[in-house]
Amino acid sequence: MIVTGDIVEVRQIRWADPTGHWGLVPTMGYLHEGHLSLVRRAKEENGYTAVTIFVNPTQFAPTEDLSSYPRNLERDLALLAAEEVDLVFTPADAIMYPPDFQTTVTVGQVSKPLEGTSRPTHFQGVATVVAKLFNIIQPTRAYFGQKDAQQTVVLRQMVRDLNFNVEMIICPTVREADGLAMSSRNAYLTPEQRQAATVLYRALTAASNAYAQGERSGGRLRQIMSTTVATEPLARLDYASAADPLTLQELEQVESGVLFSLAVFFGKTRLIDNMVIA
Ligand code: AMP
């Protein structure tokens, strides 16, 4: 496994075998089984696998948790070596964003609702860094988690609009035994908050169950989620959404598919989760 922060070296390794297929897994590190599920899928489907570890400053607002974001590069590299990853790209901030950096990628409508309302600059940072990683590594396929549902919609849109020659593969959300979606940010939770955090999964499950029993009112499905979250004293709801899975617009009436999604604060820690019904 080669670990480098150097773009020229990445390109040399990437093109050493010009006919080889590369799978790319972009991450911000502090790896867990969710990340590793993407790595394993990439390994299965490609001759070579690259993982990037980069806590991308441009996707954090000044008020957010960039400086406290959990990091443990040594442990991450040990986990990736055990998976027999070929290449780990760990660029410094100044490599990705040199002082004269001045180009950004802005995806339109699908960036605006949900996370975009609470974090208005977030997806511009995500789209820009992923565009850069695609250009640096030029993967055949790129692997993302359904955990970040809107991110997958925004990045698919970017790939279509800008004609990136990359196949986007979306992998299912990996959960703890009690349903909590794995996330690097779970490390911030106190034991009491960790217990309370199962309310996201409980709220999503309640909405899915109501849907399975015939409930089709978007308003009532959103209310089922928000009232479930309200039963948990340590939780503060940011949003509860029942939206079209492609446009991310809120649905008044569910006709075909629906994306249930939630953002919930526990103290300063903000967790997101979702379930999609096709
Ligand atoms: P992050 O390091 O949080 O930026 O995540 C890197 C990638 O891993 C993204 O594509 C995430 O959607 C994905 N990911 C994070 N958590 C999970 C999870 N619990 N299950 C599946 N994929 C995940």
Tab-separated table of C-alpha atoms and ligand atoms in Angstrom:
chain	number	residue	atom	x	y	z
A	1	MET	CA	0.000	0.000	0.000
A	2	ILE	CA	1.436	3.354	-1.050
A	3	VAL	CA	0.566	6.370	1.086
A	4	THR	CA	1.254	9.768	-0.411
A	5	GLY	CA	0.129	13.373	-0.347
A	6	ASP	CA	1.776	14.092	-3.678
A	7	ILE	CA	-0.417	14.541	-6.778
A	8	VAL	CA	2.352	13.735	-9.276
A	9	GLU	CA	3.089	10.475	-7.472
A	10	VAL	CA	-0.627	9.574	-7.426
A	11	ARG	CA	-0.797	10.068	-11.188
A	12	GLN	CA	2.302	7.924	-11.752
A	13	ILE	CA	0.802	5.077	-9.729
A	14	ARG	CA	-2.630	5.482	-11.306
A	15	TRP	CA	-1.248	5.267	-14.846
A	16	ALA	CA	1.468	2.641	-14.264
A	17	ASP	CA	-1.060	0.121	-15.642
A	18	PRO	CA	-3.064	2.166	-18.190
A	19	THR	CA	-5.596	-0.619	-18.787
A	20	GLY	CA	-6.304	-1.185	-15.074
A	21	HIS	CA	-9.627	-0.244	-13.461
A	22	TRP	CA	-9.476	1.880	-10.327
A	23	GLY	CA	-12.101	2.182	-7.600
A	24	LEU	CA	-11.979	5.388	-5.530
A	25	VAL	CA	-13.341	5.794	-1.990
A	26	PRO	CA	-13.199	9.438	-0.838
A	27	THR	CA	-13.276	9.862	2.951
A	28	MET	CA	-12.498	12.329	5.714
A	29	GLY	CA	-10.815	9.580	7.731
A	30	TYR	CA	-11.517	8.328	11.267
A	31	LEU	CA	-12.606	5.188	9.486
A	32	HIS	CA	-15.355	2.816	10.600
A	33	GLU	CA	-17.144	-0.195	9.130
A	34	GLY	CA	-19.253	2.090	6.914
A	35	HIS	CA	-16.126	3.347	5.145
A	36	LEU	CA	-14.662	-0.158	5.033
A	37	SER	CA	-17.812	-1.523	3.361
A	38	LEU	CA	-17.145	0.928	0.506
A	39	VAL	CA	-13.490	-0.146	0.358
A	40	ARG	CA	-14.448	-3.836	0.170
A	41	ARG	CA	-16.954	-3.194	-2.613
A	42	ALA	CA	-14.344	-1.163	-4.528
A	43	LYS	CA	-11.832	-3.997	-4.121
A	44	GLU	CA	-14.353	-6.531	-5.440
A	45	GLU	CA	-15.168	-4.526	-8.550
A	46	ASN	CA	-11.783	-3.087	-9.570
A	47	GLY	CA	-8.206	-4.221	-10.120
A	48	TYR	CA	-6.916	-1.353	-7.977
A	49	THR	CA	-8.382	0.608	-5.083
A	50	ALA	CA	-7.556	4.131	-3.917
A	51	VAL	CA	-8.809	5.712	-0.692
A	52	THR	CA	-8.469	9.414	0.005
A	53	ILE	CA	-8.284	10.788	3.530
A	54	PHE	CA	-8.810	14.535	3.528
A	55	VAL	CA	-10.789	16.609	6.026
A	56	ASN	CA	-11.936	19.103	3.437
A	57	PRO	CA	-12.011	22.577	5.021
A	58	THR	CA	-14.248	24.097	2.326
A	59	GLN	CA	-17.224	21.914	3.213
A	60	PHE	CA	-17.284	23.184	6.812
A	61	ALA	CA	-18.853	26.559	7.681
A	62	PRO	CA	-16.785	28.762	10.042
A	63	THR	CA	-19.187	27.846	12.879
A	64	GLU	CA	-18.812	24.088	12.315
A	65	ASP	CA	-16.528	21.384	13.695
A	66	LEU	CA	-13.499	21.504	11.336
A	67	SER	CA	-10.878	21.929	14.069
A	68	SER	CA	-12.400	19.286	16.342
A	69	TYR	CA	-13.240	16.785	13.573
A	70	PRO	CA	-11.876	13.415	14.808
A	71	ARG	CA	-8.605	12.286	13.233
A	72	ASN	CA	-6.402	9.206	13.640
A	73	LEU	CA	-4.279	8.691	10.536
A	74	GLU	CA	-2.170	5.918	11.992
A	75	ARG	CA	-5.194	3.795	12.837
A	76	ASP	CA	-6.837	4.568	9.481
A	77	LEU	CA	-3.722	3.429	7.592
A	78	ALA	CA	-3.563	0.189	9.590
A	79	LEU	CA	-7.228	-0.528	8.715
A	80	LEU	CA	-6.626	0.202	5.029
A	81	ALA	CA	-3.443	-1.888	4.938
A	82	ALA	CA	-5.460	-4.806	6.362
A	83	GLU	CA	-7.941	-4.376	3.477
A	84	GLU	CA	-4.992	-4.419	1.036
A	85	VAL	CA	-5.805	-1.062	-0.490
A	86	ASP	CA	-3.339	-0.083	-3.227
A	87	LEU	CA	-3.111	3.664	-2.734
A	88	VAL	CA	-3.999	6.120	0.022
A	89	PHE	CA	-3.960	9.804	-0.922
A	90	THR	CA	-3.533	12.031	2.140
A	91	PRO	CA	-2.994	15.549	0.779
A	92	ALA	CA	-2.162	18.561	2.928
A	93	ASP	CA	-4.656	21.448	2.792
A	94	ALA	CA	-2.134	23.574	0.849
A	95	ILE	CA	-1.820	20.895	-1.852
A	96	MET	CA	-5.568	20.857	-2.455
A	97	TYR	CA	-6.057	24.600	-1.920
A	98	PRO	CA	-2.913	26.562	-2.762
A	99	PRO	CA	-3.026	30.265	-1.904
A	100	ASP	CA	-4.191	31.335	-5.380
A	101	PHE	CA	-7.025	28.760	-5.562
A	102	GLN	CA	-10.128	30.392	-7.093
A	103	THR	CA	-12.386	27.845	-8.837
A	104	THR	CA	-15.441	26.161	-7.310
A	105	VAL	CA	-18.144	23.766	-8.479
A	106	THR	CA	-21.701	24.767	-7.597
A	107	VAL	CA	-24.500	22.274	-8.198
A	108	GLY	CA	-27.904	24.010	-8.476
A	109	GLN	CA	-31.362	23.002	-7.236
A	110	VAL	CA	-30.550	19.682	-5.561
A	111	SER	CA	-27.953	21.381	-3.316
A	112	LYS	CA	-30.498	23.770	-1.823
A	113	PRO	CA	-33.028	21.897	0.363
A	114	LEU	CA	-32.329	19.702	3.437
A	115	GLU	CA	-28.605	19.892	4.282
A	116	GLY	CA	-28.302	22.877	1.936
A	117	THR	CA	-30.743	24.890	4.065
A	118	SER	CA	-28.874	24.184	7.298
A	119	ARG	CA	-25.401	24.246	5.685
A	120	PRO	CA	-25.612	26.636	2.702
A	121	THR	CA	-21.937	26.384	1.627
A	122	HIS	CA	-21.506	22.666	2.345
A	123	PHE	CA	-22.202	21.140	-1.082
A	124	GLN	CA	-20.078	23.669	-2.956
A	125	GLY	CA	-17.156	22.432	-0.839
A	126	VAL	CA	-18.094	18.781	-1.396
A	127	ALA	CA	-18.593	19.116	-5.167
A	128	THR	CA	-15.344	21.051	-5.587
A	129	VAL	CA	-13.206	18.602	-3.638
A	130	VAL	CA	-14.765	15.537	-5.281
A	131	ALA	CA	-14.257	17.082	-8.742
A	132	LYS	CA	-10.599	17.618	-7.815
A	133	LEU	CA	-10.227	14.044	-6.532
A	134	PHE	CA	-11.826	12.687	-9.718
A	135	ASN	CA	-9.368	14.694	-11.818
A	136	ILE	CA	-6.361	13.688	-9.714
A	137	ILE	CA	-7.125	9.963	-9.558
A	138	GLN	CA	-9.338	9.485	-12.644
A	139	PRO	CA	-11.081	6.450	-11.169
A	140	THR	CA	-13.174	4.036	-13.211
A	141	ARG	CA	-15.707	3.861	-10.383
A	142	ALA	CA	-16.284	5.945	-7.238
A	143	TYR	CA	-17.976	4.657	-4.076
A	144	PHE	CA	-20.224	6.703	-1.789
A	145	GLY	CA	-22.510	5.832	1.106
A	146	GLN	CA	-26.307	6.123	1.074
A	147	LYS	CA	-25.840	7.512	4.617
A	148	ASP	CA	-25.226	10.898	2.952
A	149	ALA	CA	-28.258	10.677	0.656
A	150	GLN	CA	-28.278	14.259	-0.605
A	151	GLN	CA	-24.535	14.111	-1.263
A	152	THR	CA	-25.123	11.171	-3.627
A	153	VAL	CA	-27.807	13.139	-5.508
A	154	VAL	CA	-25.622	16.262	-5.733
A	155	LEU	CA	-22.561	14.333	-6.927
A	156	ARG	CA	-24.510	12.287	-9.486
A	157	GLN	CA	-25.839	15.588	-10.850
A	158	MET	CA	-22.290	16.993	-11.024
A	159	VAL	CA	-21.034	13.881	-12.835
A	160	ARG	CA	-23.843	14.167	-15.400
A	161	ASP	CA	-23.577	17.915	-15.874
A	162	LEU	CA	-19.784	18.046	-16.173
A	163	ASN	CA	-19.404	14.732	-18.058
A	164	PHE	CA	-17.054	13.065	-15.587
A	165	ASN	CA	-16.089	9.663	-16.927
A	166	VAL	CA	-16.766	7.914	-13.591
A	167	GLU	CA	-19.318	5.299	-12.632
A	168	MET	CA	-21.002	6.284	-9.358
A	169	ILE	CA	-21.677	3.376	-6.978
A	170	ILE	CA	-23.887	4.036	-3.940
A	171	CYS	CA	-23.528	1.560	-1.051
A	172	PRO	CA	-26.042	0.840	1.746
A	173	THR	CA	-25.797	2.500	5.161
A	174	VAL	CA	-23.924	0.404	7.729
A	175	ARG	CA	-25.500	0.578	11.202
A	176	GLU	CA	-24.621	-0.309	14.774
A	177	ALA	CA	-26.588	-3.197	16.305
A	178	ASP	CA	-29.151	-0.750	17.749
A	179	GLY	CA	-29.728	0.952	14.386
A	180	LEU	CA	-27.546	4.048	14.792
A	181	ALA	CA	-25.881	4.776	11.443
A	182	MET	CA	-22.104	4.599	11.760
A	183	SER	CA	-20.479	8.028	11.548
A	184	SER	CA	-17.141	9.513	12.527
A	185	ARG	CA	-19.168	12.154	14.394
A	186	ASN	CA	-20.644	9.498	16.736
A	187	ALA	CA	-17.295	9.789	18.578
A	188	TYR	CA	-18.435	13.199	19.900
A	189	LEU	CA	-21.431	11.723	21.763
A	190	THR	CA	-21.476	11.306	25.539
A	191	PRO	CA	-22.741	7.874	26.676
A	192	GLU	CA	-26.195	9.408	27.354
A	193	GLN	CA	-26.287	11.104	23.953
A	194	ARG	CA	-25.123	7.880	22.279
A	195	GLN	CA	-28.107	6.115	23.857
A	196	ALA	CA	-30.461	8.898	22.782
A	197	ALA	CA	-29.064	8.908	19.208
A	198	THR	CA	-30.982	5.729	18.349
A	199	VAL	CA	-33.991	8.055	18.013
A	200	LEU	CA	-33.001	8.819	14.400
A	201	TYR	CA	-33.384	5.188	13.394
A	202	ARG	CA	-36.530	4.840	15.479
A	203	ALA	CA	-38.085	7.884	13.782
A	204	LEU	CA	-37.171	6.666	10.291
A	205	THR	CA	-38.510	3.205	11.098
A	206	ALA	CA	-41.767	4.703	12.414
A	207	ALA	CA	-42.227	6.633	9.150
A	208	SER	CA	-41.402	3.555	7.040
A	209	ASN	CA	-43.860	1.449	9.044
A	210	ALA	CA	-46.598	4.052	8.638
A	211	TYR	CA	-45.868	4.120	4.895
A	212	ALA	CA	-46.052	0.313	4.756
A	213	GLN	CA	-49.456	0.525	6.434
A	214	GLY	CA	-50.713	2.881	3.743
A	215	GLU	CA	-49.931	6.384	5.029
A	216	ARG	CA	-49.240	8.574	1.971
A	217	SER	CA	-49.504	12.102	3.392
A	218	GLY	CA	-46.052	13.728	3.363
A	219	GLY	CA	-47.107	16.040	6.180
A	220	ARG	CA	-48.213	13.182	8.417
A	221	LEU	CA	-45.090	11.133	7.642
A	222	ARG	CA	-42.905	14.142	8.584
A	223	GLN	CA	-44.942	14.572	11.739
A	224	ILE	CA	-44.434	10.926	12.726
A	225	MET	CA	-40.668	11.507	12.548
A	226	SER	CA	-40.704	14.822	14.405
A	227	THR	CA	-42.943	13.555	17.206
A	228	THR	CA	-40.700	10.493	17.623
A	229	VAL	CA	-37.634	12.724	17.909
A	230	ALA	CA	-39.501	14.945	20.397
A	231	THR	CA	-39.886	11.982	22.775
A	232	GLU	CA	-36.108	12.070	23.334
A	233	PRO	CA	-35.150	14.889	25.737
A	234	LEU	CA	-31.488	15.043	24.617
A	235	ALA	CA	-32.433	15.375	20.931
A	236	ARG	CA	-33.201	18.630	19.107
A	237	LEU	CA	-34.670	18.257	15.622
A	238	ASP	CA	-33.102	20.267	12.791
A	239	TYR	CA	-35.325	18.865	10.038
A	240	ALA	CA	-37.536	15.872	9.232
A	241	SER	CA	-38.201	15.390	5.547
A	242	ALA	CA	-40.284	13.164	3.275
A	243	ALA	CA	-39.011	14.146	-0.145
A	244	ASP	CA	-38.811	12.974	-3.728
A	245	PRO	CA	-35.638	10.822	-3.863
A	246	LEU	CA	-34.500	12.427	-7.142
A	247	THR	CA	-35.480	16.096	-6.861
A	248	LEU	CA	-35.351	16.257	-3.019
A	249	GLN	CA	-38.490	18.408	-3.044
A	250	GLU	CA	-40.856	17.836	-0.109
A	251	LEU	CA	-43.839	15.670	-1.044
A	252	GLU	CA	-47.390	16.547	-0.055
A	253	GLN	CA	-48.539	13.152	-1.207
A	254	VAL	CA	-46.230	10.172	-1.735
A	255	GLU	CA	-46.975	8.582	-5.089
A	256	SER	CA	-43.969	6.448	-6.018
A	257	GLY	CA	-40.723	6.645	-4.029
A	258	VAL	CA	-39.892	8.666	-0.928
A	259	LEU	CA	-36.686	9.628	0.862
A	260	PHE	CA	-37.186	9.987	4.606
A	261	SER	CA	-34.345	12.023	6.084
A	262	LEU	CA	-33.497	13.613	9.393
A	263	ALA	CA	-30.951	15.903	10.980
A	264	VAL	CA	-30.879	15.951	14.779
A	265	PHE	CA	-28.652	17.779	17.282
A	266	PHE	CA	-27.372	16.176	20.495
A	267	GLY	CA	-25.703	19.119	22.195
A	268	LYS	CA	-23.418	20.527	19.498
A	269	THR	CA	-23.214	17.243	17.588
A	270	ARG	CA	-25.391	17.097	14.507
A	271	LEU	CA	-26.256	13.660	13.117
A	272	ILE	CA	-28.035	12.793	9.872
A	273	ASP	CA	-29.695	9.629	8.670
A	274	ASN	CA	-32.187	8.523	6.051
A	275	MET	CA	-34.212	5.675	4.602
A	276	VAL	CA	-35.302	5.466	1.023
A	277	ILE	CA	-38.406	3.684	-0.229
A	278	ALA	CA	-38.153	3.002	-3.949
B	1	AMP	P1	-17.012	10.744	5.450
B	1	AMP	O1	-15.653	10.292	5.883
B	1	AMP	O2	-17.981	10.903	6.564
B	1	AMP	O3	-16.957	11.928	4.507
B	1	AMP	O4	-17.602	9.541	4.582
B	1	AMP	C1	-16.920	9.027	3.477
B	1	AMP	C2	-17.856	8.127	2.696
B	1	AMP	O5	-18.291	7.065	3.537
B	1	AMP	C3	-19.109	8.856	2.202
B	1	AMP	O6	-19.435	8.411	0.905
B	1	AMP	C4	-20.136	8.434	3.208
B	1	AMP	O7	-21.462	8.471	2.715
B	1	AMP	C5	-19.708	7.013	3.502
B	1	AMP	N1	-20.235	6.578	4.792
B	1	AMP	C6	-20.151	7.232	5.985
B	1	AMP	N2	-20.810	6.558	6.938
B	1	AMP	C7	-21.340	5.463	6.342
B	1	AMP	C8	-22.150	4.365	6.798
B	1	AMP	N3	-22.558	4.274	8.063
B	1	AMP	N4	-22.506	3.416	5.902
B	1	AMP	C9	-22.122	3.505	4.601
B	1	AMP	N5	-21.360	4.515	4.113
B	1	AMP	C10	-20.977	5.481	4.968
